mmCIF file of C-alpha atoms and ligand atoms in Angstrom:
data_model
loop_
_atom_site.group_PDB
_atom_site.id
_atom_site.type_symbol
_atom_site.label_atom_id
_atom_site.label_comp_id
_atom_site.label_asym_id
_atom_site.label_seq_id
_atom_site.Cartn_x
_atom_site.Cartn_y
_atom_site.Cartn_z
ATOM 1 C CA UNK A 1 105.551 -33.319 -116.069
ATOM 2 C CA UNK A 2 107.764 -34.613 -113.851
ATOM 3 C CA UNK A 3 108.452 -38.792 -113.024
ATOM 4 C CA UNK A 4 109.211 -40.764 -110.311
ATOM 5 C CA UNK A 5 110.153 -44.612 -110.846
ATOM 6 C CA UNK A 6 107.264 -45.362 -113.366
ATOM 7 C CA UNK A 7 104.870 -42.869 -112.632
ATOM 8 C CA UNK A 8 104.120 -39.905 -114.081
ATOM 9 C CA UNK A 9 103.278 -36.641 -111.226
ATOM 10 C CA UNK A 10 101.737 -33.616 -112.972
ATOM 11 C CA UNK A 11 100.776 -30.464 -111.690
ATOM 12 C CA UNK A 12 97.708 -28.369 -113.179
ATOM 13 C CA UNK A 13 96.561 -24.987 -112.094
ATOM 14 C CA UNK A 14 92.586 -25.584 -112.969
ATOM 15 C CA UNK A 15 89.505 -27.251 -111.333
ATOM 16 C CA UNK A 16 89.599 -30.338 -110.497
ATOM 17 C CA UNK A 17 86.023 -31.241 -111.762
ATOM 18 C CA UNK A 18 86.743 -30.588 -115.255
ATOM 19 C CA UNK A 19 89.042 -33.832 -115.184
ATOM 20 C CA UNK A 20 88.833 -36.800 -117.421
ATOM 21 C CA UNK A 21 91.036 -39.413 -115.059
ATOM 22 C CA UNK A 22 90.079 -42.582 -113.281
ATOM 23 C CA UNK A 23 88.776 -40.609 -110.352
ATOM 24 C CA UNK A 24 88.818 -37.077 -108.756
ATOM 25 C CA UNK A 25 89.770 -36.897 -104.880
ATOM 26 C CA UNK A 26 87.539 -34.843 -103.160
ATOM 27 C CA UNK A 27 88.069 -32.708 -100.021
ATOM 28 C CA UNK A 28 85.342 -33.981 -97.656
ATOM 29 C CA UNK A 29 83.911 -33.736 -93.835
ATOM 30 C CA UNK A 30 83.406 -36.150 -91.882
ATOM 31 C CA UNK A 31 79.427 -36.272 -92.859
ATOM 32 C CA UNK A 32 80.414 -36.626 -96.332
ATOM 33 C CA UNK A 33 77.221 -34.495 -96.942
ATOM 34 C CA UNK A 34 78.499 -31.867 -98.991
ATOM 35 C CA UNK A 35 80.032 -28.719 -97.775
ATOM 36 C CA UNK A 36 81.879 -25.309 -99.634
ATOM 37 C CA UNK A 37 84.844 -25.669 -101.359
ATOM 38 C CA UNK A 38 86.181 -28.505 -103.835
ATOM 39 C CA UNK A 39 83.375 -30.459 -101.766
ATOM 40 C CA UNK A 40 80.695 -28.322 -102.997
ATOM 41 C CA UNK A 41 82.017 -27.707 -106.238
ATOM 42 C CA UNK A 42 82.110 -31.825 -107.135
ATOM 43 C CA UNK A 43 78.911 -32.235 -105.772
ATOM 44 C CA UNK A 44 77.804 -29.436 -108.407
ATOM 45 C CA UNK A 45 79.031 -30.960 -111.226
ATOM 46 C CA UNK A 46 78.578 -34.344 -110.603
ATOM 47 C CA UNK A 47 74.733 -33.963 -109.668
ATOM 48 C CA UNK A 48 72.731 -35.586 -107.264
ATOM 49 C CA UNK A 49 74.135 -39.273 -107.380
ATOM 50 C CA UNK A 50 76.820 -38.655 -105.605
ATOM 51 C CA UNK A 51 74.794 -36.939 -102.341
ATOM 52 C CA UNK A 52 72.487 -40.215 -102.746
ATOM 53 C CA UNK A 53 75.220 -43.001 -102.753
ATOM 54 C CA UNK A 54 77.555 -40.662 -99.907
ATOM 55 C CA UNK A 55 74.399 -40.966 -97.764
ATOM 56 C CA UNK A 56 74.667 -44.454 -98.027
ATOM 57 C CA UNK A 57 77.742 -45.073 -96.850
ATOM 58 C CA UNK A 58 76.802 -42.721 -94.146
ATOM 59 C CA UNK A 59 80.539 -41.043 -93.387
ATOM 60 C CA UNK A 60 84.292 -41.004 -92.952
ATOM 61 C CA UNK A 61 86.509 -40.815 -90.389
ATOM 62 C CA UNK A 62 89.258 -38.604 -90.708
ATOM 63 C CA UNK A 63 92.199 -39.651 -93.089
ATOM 64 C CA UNK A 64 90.243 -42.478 -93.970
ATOM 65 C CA UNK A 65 88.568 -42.742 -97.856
ATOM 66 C CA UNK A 66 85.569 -43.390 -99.234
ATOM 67 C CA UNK A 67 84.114 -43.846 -102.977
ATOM 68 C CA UNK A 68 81.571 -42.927 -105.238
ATOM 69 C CA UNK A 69 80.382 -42.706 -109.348
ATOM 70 C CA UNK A 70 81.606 -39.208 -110.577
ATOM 71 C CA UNK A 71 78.402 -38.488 -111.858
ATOM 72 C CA UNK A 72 78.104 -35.839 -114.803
ATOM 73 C CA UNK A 73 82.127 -35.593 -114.524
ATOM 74 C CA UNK A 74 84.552 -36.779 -117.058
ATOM 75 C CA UNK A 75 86.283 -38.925 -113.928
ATOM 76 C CA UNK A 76 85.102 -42.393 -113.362
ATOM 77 C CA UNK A 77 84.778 -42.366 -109.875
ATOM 78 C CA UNK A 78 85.377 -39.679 -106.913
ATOM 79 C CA UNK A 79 87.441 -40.885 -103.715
ATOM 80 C CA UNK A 80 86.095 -38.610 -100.881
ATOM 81 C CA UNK A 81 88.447 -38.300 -98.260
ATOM 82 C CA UNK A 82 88.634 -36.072 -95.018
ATOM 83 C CA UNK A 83 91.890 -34.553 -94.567
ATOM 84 C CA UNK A 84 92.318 -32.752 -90.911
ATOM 85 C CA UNK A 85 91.043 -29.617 -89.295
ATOM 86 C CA UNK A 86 94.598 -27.338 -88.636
ATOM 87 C CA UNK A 87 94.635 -26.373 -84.984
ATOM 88 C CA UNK A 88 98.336 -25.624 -84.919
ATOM 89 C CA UNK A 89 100.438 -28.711 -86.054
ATOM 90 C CA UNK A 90 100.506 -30.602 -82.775
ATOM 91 C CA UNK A 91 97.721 -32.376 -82.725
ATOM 92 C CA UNK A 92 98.711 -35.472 -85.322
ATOM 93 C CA UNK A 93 97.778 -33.094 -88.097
ATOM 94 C CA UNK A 94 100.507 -34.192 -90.380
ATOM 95 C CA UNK A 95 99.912 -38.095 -89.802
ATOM 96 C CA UNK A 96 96.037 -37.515 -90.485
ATOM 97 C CA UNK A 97 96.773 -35.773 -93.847
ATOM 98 C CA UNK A 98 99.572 -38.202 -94.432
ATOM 99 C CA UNK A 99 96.472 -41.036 -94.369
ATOM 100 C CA UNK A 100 93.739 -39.199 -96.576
ATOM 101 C CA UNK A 101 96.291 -38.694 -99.517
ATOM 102 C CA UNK A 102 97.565 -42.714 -98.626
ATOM 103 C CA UNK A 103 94.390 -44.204 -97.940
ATOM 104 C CA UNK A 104 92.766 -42.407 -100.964
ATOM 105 C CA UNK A 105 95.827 -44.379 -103.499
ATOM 106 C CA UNK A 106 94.503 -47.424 -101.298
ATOM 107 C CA UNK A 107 91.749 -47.287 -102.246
ATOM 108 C CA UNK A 108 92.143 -46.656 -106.077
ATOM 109 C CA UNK A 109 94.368 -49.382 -106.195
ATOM 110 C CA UNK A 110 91.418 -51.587 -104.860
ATOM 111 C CA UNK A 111 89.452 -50.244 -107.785
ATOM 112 C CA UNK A 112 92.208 -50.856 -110.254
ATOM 113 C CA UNK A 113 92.456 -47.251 -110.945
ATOM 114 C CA UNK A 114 95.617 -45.821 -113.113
ATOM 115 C CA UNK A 115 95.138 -42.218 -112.885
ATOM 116 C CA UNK A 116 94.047 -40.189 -110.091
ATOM 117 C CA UNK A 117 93.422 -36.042 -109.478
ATOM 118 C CA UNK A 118 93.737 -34.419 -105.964
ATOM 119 C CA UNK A 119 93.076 -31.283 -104.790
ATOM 120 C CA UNK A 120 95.290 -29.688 -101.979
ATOM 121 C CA UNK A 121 93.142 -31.334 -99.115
ATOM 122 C CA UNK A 122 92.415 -29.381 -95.883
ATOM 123 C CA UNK A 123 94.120 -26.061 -97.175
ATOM 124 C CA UNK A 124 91.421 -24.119 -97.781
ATOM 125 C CA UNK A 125 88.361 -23.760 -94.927
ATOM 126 C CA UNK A 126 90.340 -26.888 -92.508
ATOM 127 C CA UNK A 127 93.438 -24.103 -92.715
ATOM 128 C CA UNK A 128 96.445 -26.419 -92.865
ATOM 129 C CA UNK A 129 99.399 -24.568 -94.445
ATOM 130 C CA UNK A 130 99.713 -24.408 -97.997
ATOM 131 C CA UNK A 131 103.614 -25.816 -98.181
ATOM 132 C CA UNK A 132 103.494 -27.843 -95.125
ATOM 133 C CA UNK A 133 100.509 -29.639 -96.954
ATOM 134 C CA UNK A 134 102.075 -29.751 -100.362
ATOM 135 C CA UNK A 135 105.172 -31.358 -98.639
ATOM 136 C CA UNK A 136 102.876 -34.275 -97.205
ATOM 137 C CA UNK A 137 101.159 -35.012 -100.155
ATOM 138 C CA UNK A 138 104.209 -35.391 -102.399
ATOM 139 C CA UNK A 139 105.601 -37.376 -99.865
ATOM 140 C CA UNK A 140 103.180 -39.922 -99.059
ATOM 141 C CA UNK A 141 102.059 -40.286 -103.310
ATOM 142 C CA UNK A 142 106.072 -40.970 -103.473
ATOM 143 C CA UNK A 143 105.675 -43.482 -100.302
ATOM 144 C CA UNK A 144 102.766 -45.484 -102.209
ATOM 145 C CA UNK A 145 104.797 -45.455 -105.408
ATOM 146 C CA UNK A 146 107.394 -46.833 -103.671
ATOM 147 C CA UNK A 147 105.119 -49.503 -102.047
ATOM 148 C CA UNK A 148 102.914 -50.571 -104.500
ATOM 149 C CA UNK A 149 102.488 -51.573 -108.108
ATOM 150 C CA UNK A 150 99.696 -50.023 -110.826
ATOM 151 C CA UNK A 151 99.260 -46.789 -110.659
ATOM 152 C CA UNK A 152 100.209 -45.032 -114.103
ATOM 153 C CA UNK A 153 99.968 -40.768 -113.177
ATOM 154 C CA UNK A 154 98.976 -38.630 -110.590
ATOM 155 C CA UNK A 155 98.114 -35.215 -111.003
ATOM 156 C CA UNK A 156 98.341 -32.660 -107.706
ATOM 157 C CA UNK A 157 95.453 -29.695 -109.038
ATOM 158 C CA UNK A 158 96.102 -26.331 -107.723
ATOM 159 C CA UNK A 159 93.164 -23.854 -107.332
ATOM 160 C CA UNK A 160 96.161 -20.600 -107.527
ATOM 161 C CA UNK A 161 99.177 -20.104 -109.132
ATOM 162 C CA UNK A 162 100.787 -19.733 -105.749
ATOM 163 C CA UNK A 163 100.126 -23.189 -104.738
ATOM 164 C CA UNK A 164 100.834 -24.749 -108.319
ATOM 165 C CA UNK A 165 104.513 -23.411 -107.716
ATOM 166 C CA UNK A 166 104.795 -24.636 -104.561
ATOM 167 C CA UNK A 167 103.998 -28.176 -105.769
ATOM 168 C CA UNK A 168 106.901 -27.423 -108.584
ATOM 169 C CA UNK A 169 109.638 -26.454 -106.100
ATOM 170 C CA UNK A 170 108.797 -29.127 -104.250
ATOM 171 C CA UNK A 171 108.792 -32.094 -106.952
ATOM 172 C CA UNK A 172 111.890 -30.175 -108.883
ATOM 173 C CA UNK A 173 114.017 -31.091 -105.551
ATOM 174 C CA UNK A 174 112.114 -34.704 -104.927
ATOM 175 C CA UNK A 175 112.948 -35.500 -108.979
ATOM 176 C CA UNK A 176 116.060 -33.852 -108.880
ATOM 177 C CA UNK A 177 114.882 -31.149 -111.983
HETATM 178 N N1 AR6 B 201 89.311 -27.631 -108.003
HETATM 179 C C1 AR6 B 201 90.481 -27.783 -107.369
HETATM 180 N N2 AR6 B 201 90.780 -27.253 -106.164
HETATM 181 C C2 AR6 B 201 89.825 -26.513 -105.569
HETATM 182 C C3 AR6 B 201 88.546 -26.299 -106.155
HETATM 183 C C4 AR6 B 201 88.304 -26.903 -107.428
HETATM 184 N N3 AR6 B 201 87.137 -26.766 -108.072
HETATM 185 N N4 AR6 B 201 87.809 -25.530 -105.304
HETATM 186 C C5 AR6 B 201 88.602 -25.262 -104.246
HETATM 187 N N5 AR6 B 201 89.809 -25.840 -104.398
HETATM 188 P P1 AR6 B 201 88.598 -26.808 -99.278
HETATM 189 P P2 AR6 B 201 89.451 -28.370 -96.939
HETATM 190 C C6 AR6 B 201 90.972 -25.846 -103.491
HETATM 191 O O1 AR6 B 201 88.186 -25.668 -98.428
HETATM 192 O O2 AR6 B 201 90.375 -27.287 -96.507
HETATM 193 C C7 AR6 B 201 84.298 -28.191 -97.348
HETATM 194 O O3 AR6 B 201 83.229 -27.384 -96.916
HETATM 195 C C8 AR6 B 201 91.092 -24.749 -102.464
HETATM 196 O O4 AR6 B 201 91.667 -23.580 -103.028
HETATM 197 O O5 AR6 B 201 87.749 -27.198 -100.422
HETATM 198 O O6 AR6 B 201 89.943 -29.783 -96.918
HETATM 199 C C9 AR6 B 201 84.156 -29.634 -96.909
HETATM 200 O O7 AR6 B 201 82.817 -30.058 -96.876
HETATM 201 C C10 AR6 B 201 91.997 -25.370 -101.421
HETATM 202 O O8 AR6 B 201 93.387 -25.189 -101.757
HETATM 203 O O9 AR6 B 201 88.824 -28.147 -98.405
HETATM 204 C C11 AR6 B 201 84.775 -29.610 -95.548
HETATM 205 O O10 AR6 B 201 83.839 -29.196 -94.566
HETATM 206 C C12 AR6 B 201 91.695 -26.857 -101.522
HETATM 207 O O11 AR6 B 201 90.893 -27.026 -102.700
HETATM 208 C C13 AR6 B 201 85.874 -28.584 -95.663
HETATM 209 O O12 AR6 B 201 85.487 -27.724 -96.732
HETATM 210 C C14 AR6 B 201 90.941 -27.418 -100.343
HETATM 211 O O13 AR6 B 201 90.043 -26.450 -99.816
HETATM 212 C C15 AR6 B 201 87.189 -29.214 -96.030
HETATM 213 O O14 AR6 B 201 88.179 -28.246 -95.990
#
């Protein structure tokens, strides 16, 4: 566990479903209908209230955030966000994914949410480089911290081992561990 000014930063190797914090961050599409991945996996768990109220709200611009009930997950709520699509690093990529992890704390904030869970958005079928992506997210969780009051932990949930270290090299240097 690891701590930066007053909040705690955790990182879990595990699914991100099985999580009993104030909400879950999913890794949407712009639809917000549902999809593979951590998208289809959350929609799995949580059942079909979460399709019903996403249709509502009718979709997301990418890097922008969006929420819902959790369902028949432990979380309270899910924050569905849209990270980018990788098409080689020049196309705004990094500001876009910058925004969904930024937007998504935004958002929680609004909600009065203490503890939030995300997955490593866009790294799996939107292809955006596993440390490259871990950098951005660390980064822009530490820019909210240092920007706003409230939040109590984060936790960064790795799907592999591989990525759950890269998350720890990365926080060892930005807590000085
Ligand atoms: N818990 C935590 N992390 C997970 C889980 C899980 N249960 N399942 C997968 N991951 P992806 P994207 C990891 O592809 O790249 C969907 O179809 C996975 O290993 O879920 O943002 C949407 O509808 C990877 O590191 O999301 C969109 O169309 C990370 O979650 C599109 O995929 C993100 O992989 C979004 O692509």
């Amino acid at each position: 566990m690891y701590k930066y000014k007053d909040v705690k930063l955790t990182i879990i190797e595990g699914d991100i479903t099985k999580l009993k914090v104030d909400a879950i961050v999913n890794a949407a599409n712009n639809t917000l209908l549902g999809g593979g991945g951590v998208d289809g996996a959350i929609h799995r768990a949580g059942g079909p209230v979460i399709l019903e109220q996403c249709k509502k709200i009718g979709g997301c611009p990418t890097g922008e955030a969006r929420i819902t009930t959790a369902g028949n997950m432990p979380s309270k709520y899910v924050i569905h966000t849209v990270g980018p699509v990788y098409k080689g690093g020049s196309k705004g990529e990094d500001k876009l994914l910058y925004n969904a992890y930024y937007n998504s704390l935004k958002l929680a904030k609004e909600y009065e949410l203490k503890t939030i869970a995300f997955p490593s958005i866009s790294t799996g079928v939107y292809g955006y480089p596993k440390d490259e992506a871990a950098k951005i997210a660390v980064g822009a969780v530490m820019d909210f911290i240092d920007n706003e009051k409230g939040l109590e932990e984060v936790i960064f949930v790795s799907f592999s081992k591989d990525n759950y270290l890269l998350y720890k090299e990365i926080l060892d240097k930005a807590t000085n561990q």
